[in-house]
Amino acid sequence: MNNFKTKYGFFSDDGNEYIITDIQTPKPWVNVISNGDYGLVISQTGGGFSWKTHSELNRLNRWHQDLIQDNWGKYFYFRNNNTGEIWNPLWMPVKTDITNYECRYGFGYAVFKSSFKGIDVTLRVFVPVNDNLEIWNFSVENKTGKKLNLSIISYFEWCLGTSSDFHREFHKAFIETHFEDNILSGTKRLWEIPLGDRGHWNIEYGHFGFITSDQNISEFEVDKEKFIGQYGDLKNPQAIRENKYSNKTSRWLDPVGVVRVDLEINSSAKQDANFYLGIVDHKKDIRELINKYIGKEAIDYALDEVKENWKNILGTLEINTPDDAMNLLVNKWLRYQAISGRLWARTAYYQQSGAFGFRDQLQDSLVYLPINPERTKQQIKLHARHQFEDGTVLHWWHPISDTGLETKMTDDLLWLPFLILEYIKETSDYSILDETEHYYNSKKTDSLLNHCIASIEKVLTRLSTRGLALIGAGDWNDGLSAVGLNMKGESIWLTQFLYYILSNFADLLQDIDKEDLSEKYNQKAAELQEAFNKYAWDGEYYFGATKDSGEKILSSECEEGKVYLNTQTWSVISEIAPKENQLKAMDAVEKYLLKDFGTLLLHPAYSKPDKFIGYLTRYAPGRRENGGTYTHAATWSVWAYSILKENDLAYTCYKKISPIDNGMNPDKYVAEPYVTPGNIEGPDSPLYGMAGWTWYTGSAAWLQKVVVERILGVRAVNQGLLIDPCVPKDWKEYSVRRMFRLNNYNIKFICGGSSNRVDKIIVNGKEQKSNLIEPQCESENEIIVYLK
């Protein structure tokens, strides 16, 4: 296998780890580790933060986003008491030179190795599958030739609640610390969330953060001033330098989590020291929790459990193609990113959210369909509970407080029926439509079918006098935040998306014998299509939207922002447009938008802000939605070209946004090569080709979906698995193994090299001419697909 080695790192032979060999990566490269409730972000230098349930509302430690310094985290200092030397095995914050550095990011864990003057340190960091803590397992080997007297000292700043650093002096006044039974803990007498029955900020935090060790804690400190010294710094903390700690807890100080353990290690010997950090509901629970993980055997078992859990999650879908980068992404890293980063943690380095986005995590849950569709179903039900009776929804909401943002974003509503449609294709389980959930603003429960109908009906009330969908405070593109605030501006993309939903939902309604409503939605779709074909064409392609004033934007008539990606791709995806115009629209994508790093969202970028368009125009030209490659939308160009059977263009669009391929030029790309970025700078930027906003992007689930379903051509439909590939013409063979309706399908493709269209299919030894593989009763099914 190609390990895709650069001067900063490479993939392990089995693809299960990314190994960083140079600690000074172009930007912080992180792992997002979560078990679905508790999690942490950790960088290659040890920067990062931890949380329970919500990364903003219930954070263990303070942390500041700094992509230049990466100088906030949970740090462990090592002090050689024989020599007085101080260093960090992960380099920061002392920055003492270390050798033999290696950082291995795996699924659910990180392993660091380094050496300092004959002292080798291996650190394993992970979160157990079912408990709200993280384990820092240090293994120290003494190669100095003499007996080693070593101290390990932790350091982090307690947050305990929200990161309210706009008024630090106020918020730190509520934190109190305790030390007993070898455990340093902290809690708070105030939680900065909109809950409680006696006014503003008048509720207890209700949790305890903690740090402890399986070694005796000989000293501790909770006062930041005493630890670093007034006007001191973390590079040379006073307490470590002078070996002096107060060993007193407090309610009045700037609180830190400092504990010291001491080790005596004979020459050529090894010794472990384990630290446990976490958040619990009751202080009395801490000892019982950590006792489960005392000793090497218990820690090894817990880490093996984490690895096995991820093996099971990732093991239900596997591809083997001539493209090693594609194999790595689809088989492992895209799913890990989408699940650990987006669905579980909902946070990363470039953005700390913690909230659920109505459209965001619904789309992310597409990743579960070939793994465990029940998890997609549970995501659907969760989102249905955040819909109002009138069909509108919260744009996002916070778990814990369950408060969120009511919005005039106009596409959010339709992702609920979209996910229902995808779920039924995968499972043929129409009973999901009868599942009931209450609405957000009432105790009334309703079927998921009626939740979907409420969404569709609401959007049907939001049509312009010309019969096009209204854009409101933004359609899928949040940056078009001011285009239709008066509910007069139109969205061409939302018109296409609504047409897609109406057409496909009408078919579903027909399946369940709701013929009257099916007929209504088919009629509405026809009316929408008529309006679209009358007004949306811009001469060479489709324009993007109109302002409340009626003025076109994202149009050839504009000085800037002349052509828009989404309205071209969705003219194909939705099938709303005549075939001739679909082809012209995608020709325009190739001509104007397909650049070195994928398809741009729009071109040319806006150089001047326009308050009647929104904050998109206020980004620097070429950045993010303003003329950059917005990876989520770029995946849809792969989808559209695949539908048109443009084999080379579909594959090219994929390759240009592949983080592994782009990461082969790491000093230009700068971002982690193992996860997708939210965006890549466009040609109007002097940083053209630089990626950003990694991990926290909806592109991971979508990229997996379009690669497997559209390029490799294995996708679920109600009747079974449809075989419809669009692979490069020079491929000789490839395979897809996936679980479908509880059975395994091992599908081998023999390519013909011409058009690579399906010639014949052999299913369990029997030839069939149809492209559709109907559900099989065998637990293991062998399929050979011959392409011509």
PDB file of N, CA, C and O in Angstrom, residues 79-106:
ATOM      1  N   ARG A  79      10.192  16.307  35.244  1.00  0.00           N
ATOM      2  CA  ARG A  79      11.333  16.932  35.931  1.00  0.00           C
ATOM      3  C   ARG A  79      12.285  15.836  36.393  1.00  0.00           C
ATOM      4  O   ARG A  79      11.906  14.966  37.181  1.00  0.00           O
ATOM      5  N   ASN A  80      13.504  15.879  35.870  1.00  0.00           N
ATOM      6  CA  ASN A  80      14.548  14.984  36.340  1.00  0.00           C
ATOM      7  C   ASN A  80      15.107  15.584  37.623  1.00  0.00           C
ATOM      8  O   ASN A  80      15.842  16.580  37.600  1.00  0.00           O
ATOM      9  N   ASN A  81      14.735  14.997  38.750  1.00  0.00           N
ATOM     10  CA  ASN A  81      15.130  15.568  40.033  1.00  0.00           C
ATOM     11  C   ASN A  81      16.612  15.397  40.326  1.00  0.00           C
ATOM     12  O   ASN A  81      17.149  16.057  41.223  1.00  0.00           O
ATOM     13  N   ASN A  82      17.296  14.538  39.556  1.00  0.00           N
ATOM     14  CA  ASN A  82      18.740  14.401  39.713  1.00  0.00           C
ATOM     15  C   ASN A  82      19.483  15.582  39.098  1.00  0.00           C
ATOM     16  O   ASN A  82      20.539  15.996  39.604  1.00  0.00           O
ATOM     17  N   THR A  83      18.919  16.116  38.000  1.00  0.00           N
ATOM     18  CA  THR A  83      19.608  17.194  37.279  1.00  0.00           C
ATOM     19  C   THR A  83      18.859  18.522  37.313  1.00  0.00           C
ATOM     20  O   THR A  83      19.433  19.554  36.979  1.00  0.00           O
ATOM     21  N   GLY A  84      17.580  18.509  37.681  1.00  0.00           N
ATOM     22  CA  GLY A  84      16.767  19.727  37.663  1.00  0.00           C
ATOM     23  C   GLY A  84      16.210  20.058  36.298  1.00  0.00           C
ATOM     24  O   GLY A  84      15.499  21.056  36.133  1.00  0.00           O
ATOM     25  N   GLU A  85      16.462  19.220  35.288  1.00  0.00           N
ATOM     26  CA  GLU A  85      15.995  19.505  33.931  1.00  0.00           C
ATOM     27  C   GLU A  85      14.487  19.267  33.810  1.00  0.00           C
ATOM     28  O   GLU A  85      13.945  18.321  34.387  1.00  0.00           O
ATOM     29  N   ILE A  86      13.823  20.136  33.018  1.00  0.00           N
ATOM     30  CA  ILE A  86      12.370  20.087  32.836  1.00  0.00           C
ATOM     31  C   ILE A  86      12.071  19.983  31.344  1.00  0.00           C
ATOM     32  O   ILE A  86      12.682  20.689  30.534  1.00  0.00           O
ATOM     33  N   TRP A  87      11.139  19.121  30.977  1.00  0.00           N
ATOM     34  CA  TRP A  87      10.724  19.018  29.589  1.00  0.00           C
ATOM     35  C   TRP A  87       9.305  18.466  29.519  1.00  0.00           C
ATOM     36  O   TRP A  87       8.742  18.030  30.527  1.00  0.00           O
ATOM     37  N   ASN A  88       8.741  18.499  28.326  1.00  0.00           N
ATOM     38  CA  ASN A  88       7.438  17.893  28.061  1.00  0.00           C
ATOM     39  C   ASN A  88       7.617  16.818  26.997  1.00  0.00           C
ATOM     40  O   ASN A  88       8.196  17.091  25.940  1.00  0.00           O
ATOM     41  N   PRO A  89       7.123  15.621  27.238  1.00  0.00           N
ATOM     42  CA  PRO A  89       7.257  14.570  26.218  1.00  0.00           C
ATOM     43  C   PRO A  89       6.548  14.913  24.914  1.00  0.00           C
ATOM     44  O   PRO A  89       6.857  14.326  23.876  1.00  0.00           O
ATOM     45  N   LEU A  90       5.573  15.849  24.968  1.00  0.00           N
ATOM     46  CA  LEU A  90       4.872  16.297  23.755  1.00  0.00           C
ATOM     47  C   LEU A  90       5.343  17.688  23.333  1.00  0.00           C
ATOM     48  O   LEU A  90       4.643  18.388  22.614  1.00  0.00           O
ATOM     49  N   TRP A  91       6.511  18.107  23.866  1.00  0.00           N
ATOM     50  CA  TRP A  91       7.223  19.327  23.463  1.00  0.00           C
ATOM     51  C   TRP A  91       6.655  20.593  24.083  1.00  0.00           C
ATOM     52  O   TRP A  91       7.390  21.380  24.663  1.00  0.00           O
ATOM     53  N   MET A  92       5.330  20.838  23.948  1.00  0.00           N
ATOM     54  CA  MET A  92       4.751  22.054  24.516  1.00  0.00           C
ATOM     55  C   MET A  92       4.446  21.843  25.995  1.00  0.00           C
ATOM     56  O   MET A  92       4.076  20.743  26.405  1.00  0.00           O
ATOM     57  N   PRO A  93       4.526  22.924  26.816  1.00  0.00           N
ATOM     58  CA  PRO A  93       4.876  24.302  26.453  1.00  0.00           C
ATOM     59  C   PRO A  93       6.333  24.676  26.708  1.00  0.00           C
ATOM     60  O   PRO A  93       6.754  25.784  26.362  1.00  0.00           O
ATOM     61  N   VAL A  94       7.144  23.783  27.308  1.00  0.00           N
ATOM     62  CA  VAL A  94       8.537  24.144  27.598  1.00  0.00           C
ATOM     63  C   VAL A  94       9.353  24.237  26.317  1.00  0.00           C
ATOM     64  O   VAL A  94      10.264  25.048  26.194  1.00  0.00           O
ATOM     65  N   LYS A  95       9.026  23.397  25.335  1.00  0.00           N
ATOM     66  CA  LYS A  95       9.699  23.363  24.037  1.00  0.00           C
ATOM     67  C   LYS A  95      11.154  22.937  24.130  1.00  0.00           C
ATOM     68  O   LYS A  95      11.964  23.275  23.274  1.00  0.00           O
ATOM     69  N   THR A  96      11.492  22.203  25.186  1.00  0.00           N
ATOM     70  CA  THR A  96      12.815  21.598  25.249  1.00  0.00           C
ATOM     71  C   THR A  96      12.969  20.599  24.109  1.00  0.00           C
ATOM     72  O   THR A  96      12.035  19.876  23.781  1.00  0.00           O
ATOM     73  N   ASP A  97      14.137  20.583  23.496  1.00  0.00           N
ATOM     74  CA  ASP A  97      14.349  19.671  22.378  1.00  0.00           C
ATOM     75  C   ASP A  97      14.178  18.222  22.829  1.00  0.00           C
ATOM     76  O   ASP A  97      14.779  17.784  23.819  1.00  0.00           O
ATOM     77  N   ILE A  98      13.338  17.496  22.096  1.00  0.00           N
ATOM     78  CA  ILE A  98      13.158  16.069  22.331  1.00  0.00           C
ATOM     79  C   ILE A  98      13.528  15.328  21.052  1.00  0.00           C
ATOM     80  O   ILE A  98      13.529  15.906  19.961  1.00  0.00           O
ATOM     81  N   THR A  99      13.856  14.066  21.181  1.00  0.00           N
ATOM     82  CA  THR A  99      14.262  13.270  20.021  1.00  0.00           C
ATOM     83  C   THR A  99      13.329  12.075  19.873  1.00  0.00           C
ATOM     84  O   THR A  99      12.535  11.756  20.757  1.00  0.00           O
ATOM     85  N   ASN A 100      13.463  11.410  18.735  1.00  0.00           N
ATOM     86  CA  ASN A 100      12.681  10.187  18.439  1.00  0.00           C
ATOM     87  C   ASN A 100      11.181  10.431  18.590  1.00  0.00           C
ATOM     88  O   ASN A 100      10.429   9.536  18.977  1.00  0.00           O
ATOM     89  N   TYR A 101      10.752  11.644  18.255  1.00  0.00           N
ATOM     90  CA  TYR A 101       9.323  11.982  18.407  1.00  0.00           C
ATOM     91  C   TYR A 101       8.479  11.226  17.397  1.00  0.00           C
ATOM     92  O   TYR A 101       8.841  11.073  16.228  1.00  0.00           O
ATOM     93  N   GLU A 102       7.326  10.771  17.876  1.00  0.00           N
ATOM     94  CA  GLU A 102       6.348  10.124  17.005  1.00  0.00           C
ATOM     95  C   GLU A 102       4.968  10.297  17.631  1.00  0.00           C
ATOM     96  O   GLU A 102       4.800  10.135  18.827  1.00  0.00           O
ATOM     97  N   CYS A 103       4.000  10.637  16.797  1.00  0.00           N
ATOM     98  CA  CYS A 103       2.608  10.759  17.245  1.00  0.00           C
ATOM     99  C   CYS A 103       1.764   9.889  16.330  1.00  0.00           C
ATOM    100  O   CYS A 103       1.785  10.064  15.105  1.00  0.00           O
ATOM    101  N   ARG A 104       1.034   8.947  16.928  1.00  0.00           N
ATOM    102  CA  ARG A 104       0.177   8.048  16.160  1.00  0.00           C
ATOM    103  C   ARG A 104      -1.274   8.339  16.504  1.00  0.00           C
ATOM    104  O   ARG A 104      -1.686   8.161  17.654  1.00  0.00           O
ATOM    105  N   TYR A 105      -2.021   8.789  15.509  1.00  0.00           N
ATOM    106  CA  TYR A 105      -3.457   8.984  15.695  1.00  0.00           C
ATOM    107  C   TYR A 105      -4.192   7.757  15.170  1.00  0.00           C
ATOM    108  O   TYR A 105      -4.079   7.400  13.994  1.00  0.00           O
ATOM    109  N   GLY A 106      -4.933   7.104  16.052  1.00  0.00           N
ATOM    110  CA  GLY A 106      -5.753   5.977  15.656  1.00  0.00           C
ATOM    111  C   GLY A 106      -7.211   6.275  15.923  1.00  0.00           C
ATOM    112  O   GLY A 106      -7.574   7.377  16.358  1.00  0.00           O
TER     113      GLY A 106
END
